[in-house]
Coordinates of C-alpha atoms in Angstrom, one line a residue:
M10 CA 26.8 63.9 36.6
S11 CA 29.6 61.8 35.3
R12 CA 32.8 63.2 33.9
A13 CA 32.0 62.0 30.4
T14 CA 28.6 63.6 30.5
G15 CA 30.1 66.9 31.8
K16 CA 32.5 66.9 28.8
R17 CA 29.7 66.4 26.4
W18 CA 27.7 69.3 27.9
L19 CA 30.8 71.5 27.8
R20 CA 31.4 70.7 24.1
G21 CA 27.8 71.3 23.3
L22 CA 27.8 74.7 25.1
V23 CA 31.0 75.7 23.3
F24 CA 29.5 74.7 19.9
F25 CA 26.3 76.6 20.7
F26 CA 28.3 79.8 21.3
V27 CA 30.3 79.2 18.2
F28 CA 27.1 78.8 16.3
L29 CA 25.7 82.1 17.7
A30 CA 28.9 83.9 16.8
A31 CA 28.8 82.5 13.2
A32 CA 25.1 83.5 12.9
R33 CA 25.9 87.0 14.0
F34 CA 28.8 87.2 11.7
T35 CA 26.6 86.2 8.7
D36 CA 23.9 88.7 9.6
C37 CA 21.3 86.0 10.1
S38 CA 17.9 87.6 10.8
L39 CA 14.7 85.6 11.0
T40 CA 12.8 88.8 11.4
Q41 CA 14.0 90.0 8.0
F42 CA 13.2 86.7 6.4
W43 CA 9.7 86.7 7.9
V44 CA 9.0 90.3 6.8
R45 CA 10.1 89.5 3.2
R46 CA 8.6 86.0 3.0
A47 CA 6.0 87.2 0.5
H48 CA 8.8 87.6 -2.1
L49 CA 9.5 83.9 -1.8
T50 CA 5.9 82.8 -1.9
D51 CA 5.4 85.1 -4.9
I52 CA 8.3 83.5 -6.8
V53 CA 7.1 79.9 -6.0
S54 CA 3.5 80.7 -7.0
A55 CA 4.7 82.3 -10.2
M56 CA 6.4 79.0 -11.2
F57 CA 3.0 77.2 -11.2
P58 CA 1.5 76.3 -13.5
P59 CA 4.7 75.8 -15.5
D60 CA 4.9 77.0 -19.1
W61 CA 4.9 73.7 -20.9
S62 CA 5.1 75.4 -24.3
Y63 CA 8.7 76.1 -23.5
I64 CA 9.6 72.4 -23.1
H65 CA 11.1 72.2 -26.6
R66 CA 13.8 74.6 -25.7
I67 CA 14.8 72.7 -22.6
L68 CA 15.1 69.1 -23.8
A69 CA 18.5 69.6 -25.7
P70 CA 20.3 71.3 -22.8
L71 CA 18.7 68.8 -20.3
L72 CA 20.0 65.9 -22.4
A73 CA 23.4 67.6 -22.4
T74 CA 23.3 67.8 -18.6
V75 CA 22.6 64.0 -18.3
Q76 CA 25.3 63.4 -20.9
M77 CA 27.9 65.2 -19.0
S78 CA 27.0 63.6 -15.7
V79 CA 27.0 60.0 -17.1
T80 CA 30.3 60.3 -19.0
G81 CA 32.0 62.3 -16.2
T82 CA 30.9 59.9 -13.5
V83 CA 32.0 56.8 -15.3
L84 CA 35.4 58.2 -16.4
G85 CA 36.1 59.7 -12.9
A86 CA 35.2 56.4 -11.2
L87 CA 37.5 54.4 -13.5
L88 CA 40.4 56.8 -13.0
A89 CA 39.9 56.5 -9.2
L90 CA 40.3 52.7 -9.4
L91 CA 43.8 53.3 -10.9
L92 CA 45.0 55.9 -8.3
A93 CA 43.3 54.6 -5.1
P94 CA 45.9 51.8 -4.6
L95 CA 48.7 54.3 -4.7
C96 CA 47.0 56.3 -1.9
A97 CA 46.1 53.3 0.4
E98 CA 48.6 52.9 3.3
N99 CA 48.2 49.2 3.6
L100 CA 49.2 48.4 0.0
Y101 CA 52.8 49.4 0.6
A102 CA 53.1 51.9 -2.3
P103 CA 56.3 54.0 -2.0
R104 CA 55.7 56.6 0.7
P105 CA 56.8 59.6 -1.5
L106 CA 54.5 58.5 -4.2
R107 CA 51.6 57.9 -1.8
R108 CA 52.1 61.4 -0.3
V109 CA 52.1 63.1 -3.7
A110 CA 49.0 61.2 -4.8
R111 CA 47.1 62.1 -1.6
V112 CA 48.1 65.8 -1.9
L113 CA 46.8 65.7 -5.5
V114 CA 43.5 64.3 -4.4
Q115 CA 43.3 66.8 -1.6
I116 CA 44.0 69.8 -3.9
V117 CA 41.5 68.7 -6.5
R118 CA 38.6 67.9 -4.1
S119 CA 39.0 71.4 -2.6
F120 CA 37.2 73.0 -5.6
P121 CA 33.5 72.8 -6.5
T122 CA 32.6 71.7 -10.0
L123 CA 31.6 75.2 -11.1
I124 CA 35.2 76.4 -10.5
L125 CA 36.7 73.4 -12.2
A126 CA 34.3 74.0 -15.2
L127 CA 35.3 77.6 -15.4
L128 CA 39.0 76.6 -15.4
A129 CA 38.3 74.0 -18.1
T130 CA 36.6 76.6 -20.4
F131 CA 39.9 78.5 -20.5
L132 CA 41.6 75.3 -21.8
F133 CA 39.0 73.6 -23.9
G134 CA 36.6 76.4 -25.0
L135 CA 32.9 76.5 -24.4
G136 CA 30.4 73.6 -24.6
T137 CA 29.8 70.3 -23.0
F138 CA 33.4 69.1 -23.2
P139 CA 34.8 71.3 -20.4
G140 CA 31.7 70.5 -18.4
T141 CA 32.4 66.8 -18.8
V142 CA 36.1 67.4 -17.8
A143 CA 35.0 69.2 -14.7
I144 CA 32.6 66.4 -13.7
T145 CA 35.3 63.8 -14.4
V146 CA 37.9 65.6 -12.3
Y147 CA 35.5 66.2 -9.4
T148 CA 34.3 62.5 -9.4
F149 CA 37.9 61.3 -9.7
A150 CA 38.9 63.2 -6.5
I151 CA 35.9 62.1 -4.5
M152 CA 35.9 58.5 -5.6
T153 CA 39.7 58.1 -5.1
R154 CA 39.4 59.2 -1.5
L155 CA 36.4 57.0 -0.8
T156 CA 38.0 54.0 -2.5
Y157 CA 41.4 54.2 -0.8
E158 CA 39.5 54.5 2.6
D159 CA 37.6 51.3 1.7
I160 CA 40.9 49.6 0.7
E161 CA 42.4 50.5 4.1
T162 CA 39.6 48.8 6.0
T163 CA 39.4 45.6 3.9
S164 CA 41.1 42.3 4.7
L165 CA 44.4 41.9 2.7
G166 CA 44.7 38.1 3.3
P167 CA 43.7 37.0 -0.2
Y168 CA 45.9 39.8 -1.7
H169 CA 49.0 38.7 0.2
A170 CA 48.3 35.1 -0.7
L171 CA 48.2 35.9 -4.4
C172 CA 51.3 38.0 -4.2
A173 CA 53.1 35.1 -2.3
M174 CA 52.1 32.8 -5.3
G175 CA 54.0 35.1 -7.7
T176 CA 51.0 37.2 -8.9
S177 CA 51.9 40.8 -9.6
P178 CA 50.5 43.4 -7.2
T179 CA 48.4 44.9 -9.9
K180 CA 46.7 41.6 -10.8
A181 CA 46.3 40.8 -7.1
Y182 CA 44.6 44.1 -6.5
F183 CA 42.1 43.5 -9.3
R184 CA 41.4 39.9 -8.3
A185 CA 41.4 40.0 -4.5
I186 CA 40.7 43.6 -3.3
L187 CA 38.5 45.0 -6.0
P188 CA 35.8 42.3 -5.7
D189 CA 35.7 42.9 -1.9
I190 CA 35.2 46.7 -2.2
A191 CA 33.0 46.5 -5.3
P192 CA 29.6 46.9 -3.6
S193 CA 30.8 50.0 -1.7
F194 CA 32.5 51.3 -4.9
F195 CA 29.5 51.0 -7.1
A196 CA 27.2 52.4 -4.4
N197 CA 29.4 55.5 -4.1
A198 CA 29.6 55.9 -7.9
L199 CA 25.8 55.7 -8.2
Y200 CA 25.4 58.2 -5.4
L201 CA 27.8 60.6 -7.2
L202 CA 25.9 60.1 -10.5
E203 CA 22.8 61.5 -8.9
A204 CA 24.8 64.4 -7.4
N205 CA 26.6 65.1 -10.7
A206 CA 23.2 65.4 -12.4
R207 CA 22.5 68.4 -10.2
H208 CA 26.1 69.8 -10.5
S209 CA 26.1 69.6 -14.3
S210 CA 22.8 71.4 -14.4
I211 CA 24.4 74.7 -13.4
L212 CA 27.7 74.5 -15.4
G213 CA 26.1 76.4 -18.2
Y214 CA 26.4 79.5 -16.0
V215 CA 30.1 79.6 -16.9
G216 CA 29.6 78.4 -20.5
A217 CA 30.3 74.7 -19.8
G218 CA 27.0 73.4 -21.4
G219 CA 23.8 72.0 -19.8
I220 CA 20.7 73.7 -18.6
G221 CA 22.3 76.1 -16.2
L222 CA 22.5 79.1 -18.6
L223 CA 18.8 78.9 -19.3
L224 CA 17.9 78.6 -15.6
N225 CA 20.0 81.7 -14.8
E226 CA 18.6 83.6 -17.7
K227 CA 15.0 83.0 -17.0
I228 CA 15.4 83.7 -13.2
S229 CA 17.2 87.0 -14.1
W230 CA 14.3 87.9 -16.5
R231 CA 11.8 86.8 -13.9
E232 CA 10.1 84.4 -16.3
Y233 CA 9.3 82.1 -13.4
S234 CA 6.8 79.9 -15.3
K235 CA 9.6 78.8 -17.6
V236 CA 11.8 78.2 -14.6
G237 CA 9.0 76.1 -13.2
V238 CA 9.0 73.7 -16.2
M239 CA 12.8 73.4 -16.1
L240 CA 12.7 72.5 -12.4
C241 CA 9.9 70.0 -13.0
L242 CA 12.0 68.3 -15.7
L243 CA 15.0 68.3 -13.4
F244 CA 12.9 66.7 -10.7
V245 CA 11.8 63.9 -13.0
T246 CA 15.4 63.4 -14.1
V247 CA 16.6 63.1 -10.6
C248 CA 13.7 60.8 -9.7
V249 CA 14.6 58.5 -12.6
I250 CA 18.4 58.5 -11.8
E251 CA 17.7 57.9 -8.1
G252 CA 15.3 55.1 -8.8
L253 CA 17.7 53.5 -11.3
S254 CA 20.6 54.0 -8.8
G255 CA 18.6 52.4 -6.0
F256 CA 17.8 49.4 -8.1
L257 CA 21.3 48.9 -9.3
A258 CA 22.6 49.3 -5.7
Q259 CA 20.4 46.5 -4.6
V260 CA 21.6 44.4 -7.4
V261 CA 25.3 45.1 -6.5
R262 CA 24.7 44.4 -2.8
E263 CA 22.8 41.2 -3.9
E264 CA 19.7 42.3 -2.1
R265 CA 17.8 41.8 -5.4
R266 CA 18.4 38.6 -7.3
L267 CA 18.6 38.7 -11.1
A268 CA 19.1 36.0 -13.7
P269 CA 22.6 35.9 -15.3
W270 CA 21.1 37.1 -18.6
C271 CA 19.5 40.1 -16.9
R272 CA 22.8 41.1 -15.3
R273 CA 24.5 40.9 -18.7
L274 CA 21.8 42.9 -20.3
L275 CA 22.1 45.6 -17.6
A276 CA 25.9 45.7 -18.1
W277 CA 25.6 46.0 -21.9
A278 CA 22.9 48.7 -21.5
G279 CA 25.1 50.7 -19.2
A280 CA 28.1 50.4 -21.5
L281 CA 26.0 51.4 -24.5
L282 CA 24.6 54.5 -22.6
F283 CA 28.2 55.5 -21.7
I284 CA 29.4 55.1 -25.2
V285 CA 26.6 57.1 -26.7
C286 CA 26.9 59.9 -24.2
T287 CA 30.7 60.0 -24.7
M288 CA 30.7 59.9 -28.5
T289 CA 28.1 62.7 -28.8
I290 CA 29.9 65.2 -26.5
Q291 CA 31.0 68.3 -28.3
P292 CA 34.7 68.2 -29.2
P293 CA 37.0 70.7 -27.5
D294 CA 37.5 74.1 -29.1
F295 CA 41.2 75.2 -29.0
S296 CA 40.7 78.2 -31.3
H297 CA 40.9 80.6 -28.4
T298 CA 43.5 78.7 -26.4
S299 CA 47.2 79.7 -26.6
L300 CA 50.3 78.4 -24.9
G301 CA 50.8 81.9 -23.5
T302 CA 47.5 81.8 -21.8
V303 CA 48.1 78.4 -20.3
G304 CA 51.6 79.5 -19.2
A305 CA 50.3 82.6 -17.5
M306 CA 47.6 80.6 -15.8
L307 CA 50.1 78.0 -14.4
S308 CA 52.6 80.7 -13.4
G309 CA 49.9 82.7 -11.6
L310 CA 48.6 79.7 -9.7
V311 CA 52.0 78.6 -8.5
H312 CA 53.0 82.2 -7.6
P313 CA 50.1 83.5 -5.5
D314 CA 49.6 87.1 -4.6
W315 CA 51.0 87.0 -1.0
R316 CA 49.9 90.6 -0.3
F317 CA 46.2 89.6 -0.9
F318 CA 46.8 86.3 0.9
F319 CA 47.9 88.0 4.2
Q320 CA 45.6 91.1 3.8
A321 CA 43.9 91.6 7.2
D322 CA 40.9 93.9 6.3
T323 CA 37.4 92.9 5.2
G324 CA 38.6 92.7 1.6
G325 CA 41.4 90.2 2.4
L326 CA 41.5 86.5 1.9
G327 CA 41.3 85.6 5.7
Y328 CA 38.0 87.5 6.2
L329 CA 36.4 86.0 3.0
L330 CA 37.4 82.5 4.1
L331 CA 36.0 83.1 7.6
E332 CA 32.8 84.3 6.1
T333 CA 32.7 81.1 3.9
V334 CA 33.2 78.9 6.9
C335 CA 30.5 80.7 8.9
I336 CA 28.0 80.4 6.0
A337 CA 28.7 76.7 5.7
L338 CA 28.5 76.1 9.5
V339 CA 25.2 77.9 10.1
G340 CA 23.7 76.5 6.9
T341 CA 24.6 73.0 7.9
C342 CA 23.1 73.5 11.4
V343 CA 19.9 74.9 10.0
G344 CA 19.6 72.1 7.5
T345 CA 20.2 69.5 10.2
V346 CA 17.5 70.8 12.5
L347 CA 15.0 70.7 9.6
A348 CA 16.2 67.4 8.2
V349 CA 15.7 65.3 11.3
P350 CA 11.9 65.5 11.5
L351 CA 11.6 65.2 7.7
A352 CA 13.7 62.0 7.8
F353 CA 11.5 60.4 10.4
L354 CA 8.3 61.4 8.5
G355 CA 9.8 59.8 5.4
T356 CA 10.5 56.5 7.1
S357 CA 7.9 53.9 6.3
R358 CA 9.0 51.7 9.2
L359 CA 7.7 54.4 11.6
I360 CA 5.1 56.3 9.6
P361 CA 2.2 54.9 7.4
K362 CA 3.6 54.2 3.9
P363 CA 1.4 56.8 2.0
V364 CA 2.5 59.6 4.4
A365 CA 6.2 58.4 4.1
L366 CA 6.0 58.4 0.3
F367 CA 4.6 61.9 0.3
F368 CA 7.5 63.3 2.5
R369 CA 10.0 61.4 0.4
A370 CA 8.7 63.1 -2.7
V371 CA 9.0 66.5 -0.9
I372 CA 12.6 65.7 0.1
M373 CA 13.4 64.6 -3.5
A374 CA 11.9 67.8 -4.8
I375 CA 14.1 69.8 -2.5
R376 CA 17.2 67.8 -3.5
S377 CA 16.5 68.1 -7.3
V378 CA 17.0 71.9 -7.3
P379 CA 20.7 72.9 -7.7
F380 CA 22.1 75.0 -4.9
F381 CA 23.0 77.8 -7.3
I382 CA 19.3 78.2 -8.2
Y383 CA 18.3 78.4 -4.6
G384 CA 20.9 81.2 -4.3
L385 CA 19.4 83.1 -7.2
I386 CA 15.9 82.8 -5.7
F387 CA 16.8 83.6 -2.0
I388 CA 18.7 86.7 -3.0
R389 CA 15.3 88.2 -4.0
V390 CA 14.1 87.5 -0.5
S391 CA 16.9 88.4 1.8
G392 CA 19.0 90.6 -0.5
P393 CA 22.7 90.3 -1.2
G394 CA 24.9 89.2 1.7
P395 CA 26.0 86.1 3.6
F396 CA 22.5 85.5 5.0
T397 CA 21.4 84.5 1.5
G398 CA 24.2 81.9 1.5
V399 CA 23.0 80.6 4.9
L400 CA 19.4 80.2 3.6
T401 CA 20.6 78.5 0.4
L402 CA 22.9 76.0 2.1
G403 CA 20.3 75.4 4.8
V404 CA 17.7 74.3 2.2
C405 CA 20.3 72.3 0.2
S406 CA 21.4 70.5 3.4
V407 CA 17.8 69.5 4.1
G408 CA 17.7 67.6 0.9
L409 CA 20.9 65.5 1.3
L410 CA 20.7 65.1 5.1
S411 CA 17.0 64.0 5.0
K412 CA 18.0 61.2 2.6
R413 CA 21.0 60.1 4.6
F414 CA 19.1 60.2 7.9
T415 CA 16.2 58.2 6.4
E416 CA 18.6 55.5 5.1
A417 CA 20.3 55.3 8.5
I418 CA 16.9 55.0 10.3
E419 CA 15.6 52.2 8.1
A420 CA 18.9 50.3 8.5
Q421 CA 18.5 50.2 12.3
D422 CA 17.4 47.3 14.5
F423 CA 13.8 48.0 15.5
R424 CA 13.4 45.3 18.1
A425 CA 13.7 47.8 21.0
Y426 CA 11.2 50.1 19.3
H427 CA 8.6 47.3 18.9
A428 CA 9.2 46.1 22.5
L429 CA 8.3 49.6 23.7
E430 CA 5.3 49.6 21.4
A431 CA 4.1 46.4 22.9
M432 CA 4.3 48.0 26.3
G433 CA 2.0 50.9 25.2
V434 CA 4.7 53.6 25.1
P435 CA 3.8 56.6 23.0
R436 CA 5.3 56.9 19.6
L437 CA 7.6 59.9 20.3
L438 CA 9.0 58.2 23.4
R439 CA 9.5 55.0 21.4
I440 CA 11.6 56.9 18.9
R441 CA 13.5 58.7 21.7
Y442 CA 14.5 55.6 23.6
G443 CA 14.3 52.9 21.0
V444 CA 15.7 54.5 17.8
L445 CA 17.7 57.7 18.5
P446 CA 20.4 56.0 20.7
Q447 CA 21.4 53.9 17.7
L448 CA 21.6 56.8 15.3
A449 CA 24.1 59.2 16.9
S450 CA 27.1 58.0 15.0
A451 CA 25.4 57.7 11.5
F452 CA 23.8 61.2 12.0
A453 CA 27.1 62.8 13.0
S454 CA 28.9 61.2 10.0
A455 CA 26.3 62.6 7.6
V456 CA 26.4 66.1 9.1
L457 CA 30.2 66.2 9.0
Y458 CA 30.1 65.1 5.3
R459 CA 27.5 67.7 4.5
F460 CA 29.5 70.4 6.2
D461 CA 32.5 69.4 4.0
V462 CA 30.3 69.7 0.9
N463 CA 28.9 73.1 2.1
I464 CA 32.4 74.5 2.4
R465 CA 32.9 74.0 -1.3
E466 CA 29.4 75.1 -2.3
A467 CA 29.7 78.2 -0.1
S468 CA 32.9 79.1 -2.0
V469 CA 30.9 79.9 -5.2
L470 CA 27.7 81.4 -3.7
G471 CA 29.4 84.8 -3.9
L472 CA 28.6 84.7 -7.6
V473 CA 25.0 85.5 -6.8
G474 CA 25.8 88.0 -4.1
A475 CA 25.5 85.5 -1.2
G476 CA 28.9 86.2 0.4
G477 CA 32.0 84.1 0.7
I478 CA 35.1 83.7 -1.4
G479 CA 33.4 82.6 -4.7
A480 CA 32.9 86.0 -6.4
P481 CA 36.5 87.2 -5.9
L482 CA 37.8 83.9 -7.3
V483 CA 35.7 83.8 -10.4
F484 CA 36.3 87.6 -11.1
A485 CA 40.0 87.0 -10.7
M486 CA 39.9 84.1 -13.2
N487 CA 37.7 86.0 -15.7
H488 CA 40.1 89.0 -15.6
Y489 CA 43.1 86.8 -15.9
A490 CA 44.4 87.9 -12.5
W491 CA 46.0 84.5 -12.0
N492 CA 48.2 85.6 -9.1
E493 CA 45.2 86.6 -7.1
A494 CA 43.3 83.4 -8.2
G495 CA 46.3 81.4 -7.0
A496 CA 46.2 83.0 -3.6
I497 CA 42.4 82.2 -3.3
A498 CA 43.0 78.7 -4.5
L499 CA 45.7 78.1 -1.9
G500 CA 43.4 79.5 0.8
L501 CA 40.6 77.1 -0.2
V502 CA 43.0 74.1 -0.3
L503 CA 44.3 74.9 3.2
L504 CA 40.7 75.5 4.5
V505 CA 39.4 72.2 3.2
W506 CA 42.5 70.5 4.7
L507 CA 41.9 72.0 8.1
I508 CA 38.2 71.0 7.9
D509 CA 39.3 67.5 7.1
M510 CA 41.6 67.4 10.2
L511 CA 38.8 68.8 12.4
S512 CA 36.3 66.3 11.1
A513 CA 38.7 63.4 11.7
A514 CA 39.4 64.7 15.3
L515 CA 35.6 64.9 16.0
R516 CA 35.1 61.3 14.7
R517 CA 37.8 60.0 17.0
T518 CA 36.3 61.9 19.9
G519 CA 32.9 60.4 19.2
Q520 CA 34.2 56.8 19.0

């Protein structure tokens, strides 16, 4: 055994024991889940057939959900274009300014949309306006980071040439760099549009508009046939958005040729959709907002409760953050194990197309359900506690990872696979030796990204009794305990920062 192989086995063994420790810490019990599995099947069977007579009550909040996701995604992406150049190391922005901009992005991206929406309701009242603000801020943080990373990997020759000719850096950025990163930028924005449609569907839980309040209400009242029709409409919405996003992504990457008039028509249609969605958003309600409330909020957030921050028992911040990390880690691992076979079954280059389309529909159905709804359902199966969070994030990870894995598989070079096929090698061995060796890097990148997402989503699962830091944070905000909320917010920022550093180190190790 070579030294490199020995190191890989050692890292794998260490990770396996870390996984076991995290599973034990989160009270994972397959026996408990198997014994109580009937509760899950009863809930799912109660959703079908859906109560279609309830559809008239759903359309308005569903349209509000789409409205928030469209406006928030576009505004967030446009704002990211303005800040990203200040964050990129290769554009020679003043170092202090670049550091401040990066810290701002790091802080904002540490919080899930639900927390941002709750914070926005304190400032702008209830309704779709604070929900749109939350989606905008979330998209802005994610897109800024993705965009400045793209800028740092692009060639700056044309940019420097324009600057040498006397063009201002701003004009050179928009003329030389932006066209180069445009395909990646639009692909990222379209992906976030689909994700934001799911995020905005639960913001009603904190009064920020959309279909979330109805979903929570009907699950709580166990009116599962009405929940079924809402999930069916969400599935159709996600299918439409994903289909449209896929089409537009092909146009942007020039994989699909369109006549100039068709491109102009698409651009005008997109602009019209954005204008209609933006102009019909409910205006903010400042009737319950006061300068005193805003001042107390800011003072508490910048003066955290250090006693709670350093509290060492099970009610302290350290324990709750550790529980959040363990939930995210185990959930990501469970989702990865389930996503790999689903991804191969959904790949039409390996599996007959009708079978692949069926499994893709299954993956899309899994992905169309918001993570918060899975939490509300699983808590009736496994009871309150971190194990419910593990189940929730495990299923949610299946949806995203299956899609990312499938895209990675279909983008691979299949010549080695077909050569093995011509030699009569069985299908599983062809996949093992002809496909898997090319996928390690892409799969690892997708898993690390999902783990980063799960850290944020695990931080709000406590609202449904699924463990983690979410419940204390939201309760502190609702009770205006801003010093305690500031301590939790600081802990989340530091946690996400540490996860980023660990992910970067793992990527360097894998290169």
